[in-house]
Short mmCIF file of C-alpha atoms and ligand atoms in Angstrom, two decimals:
data_model
loop_
_atom_site.label_atom_id
_atom_site.label_comp_id
_atom_site.label_asym_id
_atom_site.label_seq_id
_atom_site.Cartn_x
_atom_site.Cartn_y
_atom_site.Cartn_z
CA MET A 1 -11.38 53.22 49.80
CA ALA A 2 -13.74 51.18 47.57
CA THR A 3 -11.60 49.59 44.90
CA VAL A 4 -11.52 46.69 42.47
CA LEU A 5 -8.56 44.76 41.21
CA VAL A 6 -7.75 45.76 37.67
CA LEU A 7 -5.36 43.84 35.48
CA ALA A 8 -3.54 46.45 33.43
CA THR A 9 -2.47 44.02 30.74
CA ASN A 10 -0.57 46.50 28.63
CA LEU A 11 1.63 47.40 31.59
CA ASN A 12 1.69 43.85 32.90
CA LEU A 13 0.74 45.20 36.31
CA VAL A 14 -2.01 44.52 38.80
CA CYS A 15 -3.31 47.72 40.40
CA THR A 16 -6.30 48.86 42.40
CA ALA A 17 -8.79 51.31 40.91
CA MET A 18 -11.32 53.34 42.84
CA ILE A 19 -14.93 52.80 41.79
CA VAL A 20 -16.77 55.93 40.72
CA ALA A 21 -20.57 55.60 40.69
CA ILE A 22 -21.95 57.83 37.94
CA LEU A 23 -25.67 58.60 38.08
CA GLY A 24 -27.05 59.40 34.63
CA ALA A 25 -25.79 58.46 31.16
CA GLY A 26 -26.28 61.64 29.16
CA PRO A 27 -23.29 63.52 27.70
CA ALA A 28 -22.00 64.46 31.20
CA GLY A 29 -22.21 60.91 32.60
CA MET A 30 -20.87 59.24 29.45
CA SER A 31 -17.95 61.65 29.25
CA CYS A 32 -17.19 61.20 32.94
CA ALA A 33 -17.17 57.41 32.56
CA ASN A 34 -14.87 57.61 29.55
CA ALA A 35 -12.50 59.96 31.40
CA CYS A 36 -12.52 57.77 34.53
CA LEU A 37 -11.03 54.96 32.45
CA SER A 38 -8.26 57.30 31.25
CA PHE A 39 -7.49 58.29 34.82
CA GLY A 40 -7.32 54.70 36.05
CA LEU A 41 -10.67 54.79 37.85
CA THR A 42 -13.44 52.21 37.53
CA PRO A 43 -16.74 53.78 36.47
CA VAL A 44 -20.08 52.13 37.25
CA VAL A 45 -22.91 53.96 35.51
CA ILE A 46 -26.52 53.88 36.73
CA GLU A 47 -29.11 55.10 34.23
CA GLN A 48 -32.82 55.23 34.97
CA SER A 49 -34.03 54.83 31.39
CA SER A 50 -33.54 52.04 28.87
CA GLU A 51 -31.63 54.25 26.43
CA ILE A 52 -28.18 55.74 26.85
CA GLY A 53 -27.62 59.27 25.52
CA GLY A 54 -29.65 61.77 27.55
CA ILE A 55 -32.12 64.45 26.55
CA GLN A 56 -30.60 65.01 23.10
CA LEU A 57 -31.90 61.61 22.00
CA GLY A 58 -35.14 63.41 21.17
CA ASN A 59 -33.57 66.33 19.32
CA PHE A 60 -34.31 66.25 15.62
CA HIS A 61 -32.54 69.59 15.00
CA PRO A 62 -28.85 69.84 14.09
CA ASN A 63 -26.60 70.51 17.06
CA LEU A 64 -25.31 74.05 16.56
CA TRP A 65 -22.86 74.07 19.44
CA LEU A 66 -20.72 71.01 18.93
CA LEU A 67 -17.87 71.44 16.49
CA GLY A 68 -17.20 68.69 14.00
CA GLU A 69 -20.47 67.45 12.52
CA PRO A 70 -22.57 70.49 11.54
CA GLU A 71 -25.38 68.53 9.87
CA GLU A 72 -25.71 65.92 12.61
CA THR A 73 -28.94 66.05 14.63
CA GLY A 74 -28.94 65.87 18.41
CA ARG A 75 -30.28 62.32 18.21
CA GLU A 76 -27.64 61.19 15.72
CA MET A 77 -24.96 62.73 17.94
CA SER A 78 -26.33 60.97 21.04
CA VAL A 79 -26.49 57.63 19.24
CA ARG A 80 -22.89 58.11 18.07
CA MET A 81 -21.73 58.87 21.62
CA ALA A 82 -23.76 55.99 23.06
CA ARG A 83 -22.13 53.61 20.56
CA HIS A 84 -18.69 54.69 21.77
CA PHE A 85 -19.84 54.41 25.39
CA ALA A 86 -21.20 50.88 24.81
CA ALA A 87 -17.77 49.79 23.55
CA LEU A 88 -16.00 50.97 26.72
CA PRO A 89 -14.93 48.38 29.28
CA LEU A 90 -17.32 49.45 32.03
CA SER A 91 -20.44 48.39 33.82
CA CYS A 92 -23.69 50.23 33.08
CA LEU A 93 -26.98 49.44 34.81
CA ARG A 94 -29.95 50.58 32.74
CA ASN A 95 -33.55 50.88 33.92
CA SER A 96 -32.02 51.28 37.36
CA ARG A 97 -32.25 53.77 40.16
CA VAL A 98 -30.41 54.50 43.36
CA THR A 99 -32.64 54.08 46.40
CA SER A 100 -30.18 54.94 49.17
CA VAL A 101 -26.66 56.23 49.68
CA HIS A 102 -24.66 56.05 52.90
CA GLY A 103 -21.02 56.27 53.96
CA LYS A 104 -18.40 58.86 53.24
CA ALA A 105 -15.82 59.90 50.66
CA GLY A 106 -13.78 56.86 49.73
CA ASN A 107 -16.39 54.47 51.07
CA PHE A 108 -19.93 55.08 49.86
CA THR A 109 -22.57 52.35 49.70
CA LEU A 110 -25.31 52.75 47.12
CA GLN A 111 -28.39 50.54 47.05
CA VAL A 112 -29.61 50.22 43.48
CA GLU A 113 -32.84 48.77 42.12
CA THR A 114 -32.19 47.05 38.82
CA PRO A 115 -34.48 45.00 36.55
CA THR A 116 -32.90 41.84 37.98
CA GLY A 117 -33.16 42.84 41.63
CA LYS A 118 -31.42 44.95 44.25
CA GLN A 119 -27.67 45.50 44.21
CA SER A 120 -25.18 47.19 46.54
CA ILE A 121 -22.40 49.18 44.98
CA HIS A 122 -19.39 50.25 47.02
CA ALA A 123 -17.85 53.35 45.49
CA GLY A 124 -15.11 55.75 46.48
CA ALA A 125 -16.75 58.69 44.71
CA ILE A 126 -20.11 59.60 43.22
CA VAL A 127 -20.78 61.80 40.19
CA LEU A 128 -24.27 63.21 39.80
CA ALA A 129 -25.17 63.72 36.12
CA THR A 130 -28.94 63.38 35.97
CA GLY A 131 -29.72 66.45 33.87
CA THR A 132 -33.12 68.14 33.78
CA TYR A 133 -36.79 67.56 32.91
CA PRO A 134 -39.33 69.93 31.30
CA ARG A 135 -41.11 72.25 33.70
CA SER A 136 -44.90 72.10 33.82
CA THR A 137 -47.85 73.04 36.01
CA PRO A 138 -50.22 70.55 37.67
CA GLY A 139 -53.03 71.77 35.39
CA LEU A 140 -51.03 71.28 32.21
CA THR A 141 -49.73 67.91 33.35
CA ALA A 142 -53.33 66.79 33.91
CA LEU A 143 -54.35 68.01 30.42
CA ALA A 144 -51.35 66.22 28.86
CA GLU A 145 -52.43 62.99 30.57
CA GLN A 146 -55.86 63.32 28.98
CA SER A 147 -54.84 64.37 25.48
CA PRO A 148 -51.91 63.53 23.19
CA ARG A 149 -52.48 66.98 21.66
CA VAL A 150 -51.10 68.63 24.80
CA ILE A 151 -47.33 68.24 24.87
CA ILE A 152 -45.04 69.26 27.73
CA GLY A 153 -41.52 70.13 26.63
CA PRO A 154 -39.85 70.09 23.22
CA LEU A 155 -38.16 67.38 21.20
CA SER A 156 -40.90 64.87 20.53
CA GLU A 157 -41.54 62.80 17.42
CA THR A 158 -45.13 64.01 17.48
CA ILE A 159 -43.97 67.61 17.11
CA ARG A 160 -41.67 66.59 14.29
CA ASP A 161 -44.09 64.40 12.35
CA ASP A 162 -47.74 65.02 13.24
CA ILE A 163 -48.35 68.76 13.58
CA LEU A 164 -49.24 69.92 10.07
CA ALA A 165 -51.56 72.67 8.78
CA ALA A 166 -52.98 73.15 12.27
CA ARG A 167 -53.65 75.87 14.84
CA VAL A 168 -51.03 75.69 17.55
CA LEU A 169 -50.76 77.48 20.88
CA ILE A 170 -47.27 77.55 22.37
CA LEU A 171 -46.90 78.66 25.99
CA GLY A 172 -43.43 79.98 26.84
CA GLY A 173 -41.13 82.77 25.77
CA GLY A 174 -37.64 81.25 25.64
CA ASP A 175 -35.51 79.80 22.85
CA ASN A 176 -37.37 76.48 22.78
CA ALA A 177 -40.76 78.14 22.34
CA LEU A 178 -39.64 80.33 19.45
CA ASP A 179 -37.45 77.70 17.83
CA HIS A 180 -40.47 75.38 17.70
CA ALA A 181 -42.70 78.18 16.40
CA LEU A 182 -40.32 78.64 13.46
CA PHE A 183 -40.13 74.89 12.87
CA LEU A 184 -43.93 74.55 12.88
CA ALA A 185 -44.43 77.63 10.67
CA GLU A 186 -42.49 75.80 7.95
CA ARG A 187 -45.14 73.06 8.15
CA ASP A 188 -48.02 75.33 7.31
CA ASN A 189 -49.19 75.72 10.90
CA GLN A 190 -50.64 78.92 12.34
CA ILE A 191 -48.97 79.58 15.67
CA ARG A 192 -49.64 81.87 18.60
CA VAL A 193 -46.83 82.06 21.18
CA CYS A 194 -47.93 83.37 24.56
CA THR A 195 -45.59 84.23 27.37
CA ARG A 196 -46.57 85.25 30.86
CA ARG A 197 -44.26 88.26 30.90
CA ALA A 198 -41.64 89.37 28.31
CA PHE A 199 -39.94 87.15 25.75
CA SER A 200 -36.53 85.93 26.90
CA ALA A 201 -35.53 84.12 23.69
CA ARG A 202 -32.41 85.13 21.81
CA GLN A 203 -32.95 88.25 19.68
CA PRO A 204 -32.40 86.46 16.32
CA PHE A 205 -35.30 84.10 17.17
CA GLN A 206 -37.52 87.00 18.20
CA SER A 207 -36.88 89.09 15.09
CA THR A 208 -37.34 86.13 12.72
CA CYS A 209 -40.61 85.17 14.42
CA ARG A 210 -41.92 88.76 14.27
CA THR A 211 -41.55 88.87 10.49
CA ASN A 212 -43.18 85.48 9.92
CA PRO A 213 -46.88 85.86 9.00
CA LYS A 214 -47.68 82.44 10.45
CA ILE A 215 -46.45 83.38 13.93
CA GLU A 216 -48.06 85.72 16.42
CA LEU A 217 -45.96 86.63 19.48
CA ARG A 218 -47.90 87.82 22.56
CA HIS A 219 -46.31 88.90 25.83
CA ASP A 220 -48.25 89.25 29.12
CA CYS A 221 -50.63 86.72 27.65
CA GLU A 222 -51.12 83.86 30.08
CA PRO A 223 -54.50 82.19 29.34
CA ASP A 224 -57.13 82.49 32.08
CA ASP A 225 -58.30 78.97 31.37
CA LEU A 226 -57.43 75.91 29.28
CA GLN A 227 -59.98 73.15 28.64
CA LEU A 228 -60.26 70.12 26.40
CA GLU A 229 -63.29 70.06 24.12
CA ASP A 230 -63.85 67.37 21.49
CA ALA A 231 -60.15 66.50 21.56
CA ARG A 232 -59.20 70.12 20.90
CA ILE A 233 -57.90 72.74 23.34
CA VAL A 234 -59.93 75.83 24.18
CA ALA A 235 -57.90 78.74 25.59
CA THR A 236 -59.67 81.64 27.27
CA TRP A 237 -58.43 85.18 27.69
CA GLY A 238 -61.17 87.27 29.35
CA GLN A 239 -64.20 87.07 27.03
CA ILE A 240 -62.20 85.62 24.16
CA LYS A 241 -62.15 81.86 23.56
CA VAL A 242 -59.89 80.35 20.89
CA ARG A 243 -59.83 76.71 19.76
CA TYR A 244 -56.46 75.12 19.04
CA ASP A 245 -55.51 71.76 17.54
CA TRP A 246 -52.34 71.51 19.61
CA LEU A 247 -50.99 72.99 22.83
CA LEU A 248 -47.25 72.94 23.49
CA ALA A 249 -45.88 73.98 26.88
CA MET A 250 -42.26 75.11 26.80
CA PHE A 251 -41.49 76.61 30.16
CA GLY A 252 -37.86 75.60 30.50
CA TYR A 253 -36.38 72.89 32.66
CA LEU A 254 -36.00 71.82 36.26
CA PRO A 255 -33.00 69.88 37.59
CA ASN A 256 -33.41 66.16 38.30
CA SER A 257 -32.20 66.71 41.87
CA ASN A 258 -34.77 64.18 43.15
CA VAL A 259 -31.94 61.70 42.56
CA LEU A 260 -30.78 62.84 46.02
CA ASN A 261 -33.96 61.63 47.74
CA GLY A 262 -32.35 58.45 49.05
CA PHE A 263 -29.09 60.08 50.09
CA ALA A 264 -28.33 60.21 53.83
CA PRO A 265 -28.94 63.79 55.08
CA GLU A 266 -25.22 64.52 55.52
CA LEU A 267 -24.59 63.42 51.91
CA LYS A 268 -27.07 65.77 50.27
CA PRO A 269 -25.08 68.50 48.47
CA ALA A 270 -26.22 72.12 48.70
CA LEU A 271 -28.61 73.25 46.00
CA SER A 272 -29.05 76.69 44.46
CA ALA A 273 -32.35 78.58 44.73
CA SER A 274 -33.41 76.96 41.46
CA GLY A 275 -32.68 73.45 42.79
CA HIS A 276 -29.50 72.90 40.78
CA VAL A 277 -26.58 71.21 42.51
CA ILE A 278 -23.90 73.74 43.42
CA ALA A 279 -20.49 72.72 42.07
CA ASP A 280 -17.15 74.51 41.88
CA ALA A 281 -14.77 74.71 38.93
CA TRP A 282 -13.62 71.14 39.70
CA GLN A 283 -17.27 69.99 39.75
CA ARG A 284 -16.96 69.30 43.48
CA THR A 285 -20.19 69.67 45.40
CA THR A 286 -20.38 70.75 49.03
CA VAL A 287 -20.01 67.08 50.07
CA ALA A 288 -16.56 65.48 49.94
CA GLY A 289 -16.38 62.71 47.36
CA ILE A 290 -19.57 63.77 45.55
CA TYR A 291 -19.27 65.62 42.25
CA ALA A 292 -21.85 66.98 39.82
CA ALA A 293 -21.67 67.64 36.08
CA GLY A 294 -23.88 68.83 33.24
CA ASP A 295 -27.34 70.38 33.37
CA LEU A 296 -27.96 69.26 36.94
CA THR A 297 -25.52 71.98 37.98
CA GLU A 298 -26.12 75.69 37.63
CA THR A 299 -24.29 76.30 34.39
CA PRO A 300 -24.17 79.61 32.48
CA GLN A 301 -24.65 77.86 29.13
CA PRO A 302 -26.05 74.34 29.39
CA SER A 303 -25.00 72.42 26.29
CA VAL A 304 -23.51 69.14 25.15
CA PRO A 305 -19.94 70.53 24.98
CA THR A 306 -20.34 72.00 28.47
CA ALA A 307 -21.65 68.69 29.84
CA LEU A 308 -18.85 66.72 28.17
CA ALA A 309 -16.22 69.04 29.65
CA GLN A 310 -17.75 68.98 33.12
CA GLY A 311 -17.94 65.18 33.09
CA LEU A 312 -14.25 65.06 32.24
CA VAL A 313 -13.36 67.55 34.98
CA ALA A 314 -15.40 65.61 37.56
CA ALA A 315 -13.41 62.45 36.74
CA ARG A 316 -10.15 64.36 37.09
CA ALA A 317 -11.25 65.79 40.44
CA ALA A 318 -12.26 62.33 41.71
CA GLU A 319 -8.88 60.94 40.69
CA ARG A 320 -7.02 63.82 42.32
CA ASP A 321 -9.07 63.72 45.54
CA ALA A 322 -8.67 59.95 45.82
CA GLU A 323 -5.01 60.47 46.64
CA SER A 324 -5.93 62.35 49.83
CA ILE A 325 -8.65 59.89 51.01
CA HIS A 326 -6.91 57.42 53.29
C1 FAD B 1 -34.73 71.50 23.30
C2 FAD B 1 -33.29 71.43 23.60
C3 FAD B 1 -32.40 71.69 22.59
C4 FAD B 1 -31.05 71.65 22.86
N1 FAD B 1 -30.19 71.88 21.84
C5 FAD B 1 -28.87 71.78 22.05
C6 FAD B 1 -27.97 71.93 20.97
O1 FAD B 1 -28.33 72.16 19.82
N2 FAD B 1 -26.64 71.80 21.24
C7 FAD B 1 -26.18 71.52 22.49
O2 FAD B 1 -24.98 71.40 22.67
N3 FAD B 1 -27.02 71.40 23.54
C8 FAD B 1 -28.34 71.51 23.35
N4 FAD B 1 -29.22 71.36 24.40
C9 FAD B 1 -28.66 71.14 25.76
C10 FAD B 1 -28.17 69.72 25.97
O3 FAD B 1 -29.17 68.81 25.58
C11 FAD B 1 -27.86 69.52 27.45
O4 FAD B 1 -27.04 70.58 27.91
C12 FAD B 1 -27.12 68.18 27.66
O5 FAD B 1 -27.90 67.10 27.19
C13 FAD B 1 -26.84 67.99 29.15
O6 FAD B 1 -26.29 66.73 29.36
P1 FAD B 1 -26.46 66.00 30.76
O7 FAD B 1 -25.72 64.73 30.64
O8 FAD B 1 -26.14 66.94 31.85
O9 FAD B 1 -28.03 65.73 30.91
P2 FAD B 1 -29.05 64.87 30.04
O10 FAD B 1 -28.71 64.88 28.61
O11 FAD B 1 -30.38 65.38 30.45
O12 FAD B 1 -28.87 63.38 30.59
C14 FAD B 1 -29.23 63.03 31.90
C15 FAD B 1 -29.37 61.52 31.99
O13 FAD B 1 -29.62 61.18 33.35
C16 FAD B 1 -30.68 60.24 33.41
N5 FAD B 1 -31.33 60.35 34.71
C17 FAD B 1 -32.22 61.28 35.16
N6 FAD B 1 -32.56 61.06 36.43
C18 FAD B 1 -31.89 59.95 36.81
C19 FAD B 1 -31.82 59.21 38.03
N7 FAD B 1 -32.51 59.56 39.12
N8 FAD B 1 -31.01 58.12 38.09
C20 FAD B 1 -30.29 57.74 36.98
N9 FAD B 1 -30.33 58.40 35.81
C21 FAD B 1 -31.10 59.50 35.73
C22 FAD B 1 -31.56 60.61 32.23
O14 FAD B 1 -32.39 59.53 31.85
C23 FAD B 1 -30.51 60.96 31.18
O15 FAD B 1 -30.08 59.84 30.47
C24 FAD B 1 -30.58 71.37 24.17
C25 FAD B 1 -31.48 71.08 25.18
C26 FAD B 1 -32.82 71.10 24.90
C27 FAD B 1 -33.78 70.76 25.98
#
C-alpha cells in the first residue's frame, strides 16, 4: 500500500498513512482532503486551475442551499472554504493535471504534469472530484471565440457588471436560464428566453418570469441561425431576424470525465449514459480503490452541501477499504 511516514506529535507515535490522490479542489475535493486528515489518511490534491474553490468561485448570487451564512455569495463561500483548505497540512498541486494512472487499489501510480515539471505520485486510493463544465454546441463555441458578447454558461463577471439596458437572448430553459433572466431584468435589460422544447426550470422561476414585462419566455423556439454582425448577434427564426446585444447560452452542464483519459483501461470507472461517474452510497466507483464525489457523479441534487458530504463519505470509504487492501 502506498504510504508515508507521519509523525503524530500529539500522540507521540509514528504511524503510516495511506496517500489519497484527490483530483479537483472544488467543495467535494476540499471536503474529502479535510476528512482524509481526520481519518489518518494523507491527501494529495491535484487541481487543474490556479484557483482553489471550484465552480462557485464565479457565483455572485447568495448560496441558498448552505445553512449558516444566508447573505454569503457563492464566491465568498468558496474563498472562505479555500482559506480553510490552504491552512490544512496537505500537499496541493495547482495548475496541474494527471496524464496517466496505472496500478491497482493500494498501489496506484499517477503521472502528473505540474508547472515545475513532471511528478509521480504513489497513492493507495484515488478520489475523482472534477465537477462539470457548461454544455455548448460547436457553433456557439465558435461564436463565443469571436465575440465577448456571446457567453457560454452562467456565473461570469461580464454578466454581473456589463449587461445593462440591452437586448439579450438567452438560450436554455432550466433554472440557470431563468435565474439569469430575472437578474438581468433588474438591470433594465429586455430579455427573450428561448428553449428548444419545454421549460424545465423550477415553477417559482417560471411564474415570476411570466409576470415580468421585461422577460419573454418562448418554448419550441430554437433559432434557425445565429450570426455575428457589427459585433451584435442576429438570430433568425424563419423569416424573422432579430438583433441582440448579448447572447447567453445556458444549456446545463457536462461532467469533467475527461480526467479519465490517461487512466489505464482497467482503471476507468463505469459512466452513466450522461457521462457521469457511477458511484454507490459510499462513493465507490466500479473500480476498487477509486472513488468519486460531487457533480462528477450522477447526483439527484448537485449542490455544495451534497458535494461536501460526498467528499467526506469518499474519505471514510477509502479509510475503511484500506484495511482490507493487503
Ligand atoms: C450557476 C450555478 C449556480 C449554483 N448555485 C448553487 C447554490 O446556490 N448553492 C449550492 O449549494 N450549489 C449551487 N450550485 C452547484 C454547486 O456549484 C456544485 O454542486 C458544486 O460546486 C460541486 O462541487 P464539486 O467539487 O463537485 O465541483 P466543482 O465545484 O465544479 O469543482 C471541480 C474542481 O475540479 C477541477 N478540475 C476539473 N477538471 C480537472 C482535472 N482534469 N484535473 C484536476 N482538476 C480538475 C476544477 O477546476 C474545479 O476546481 C450551482 C451551480 C451552478 C453552475
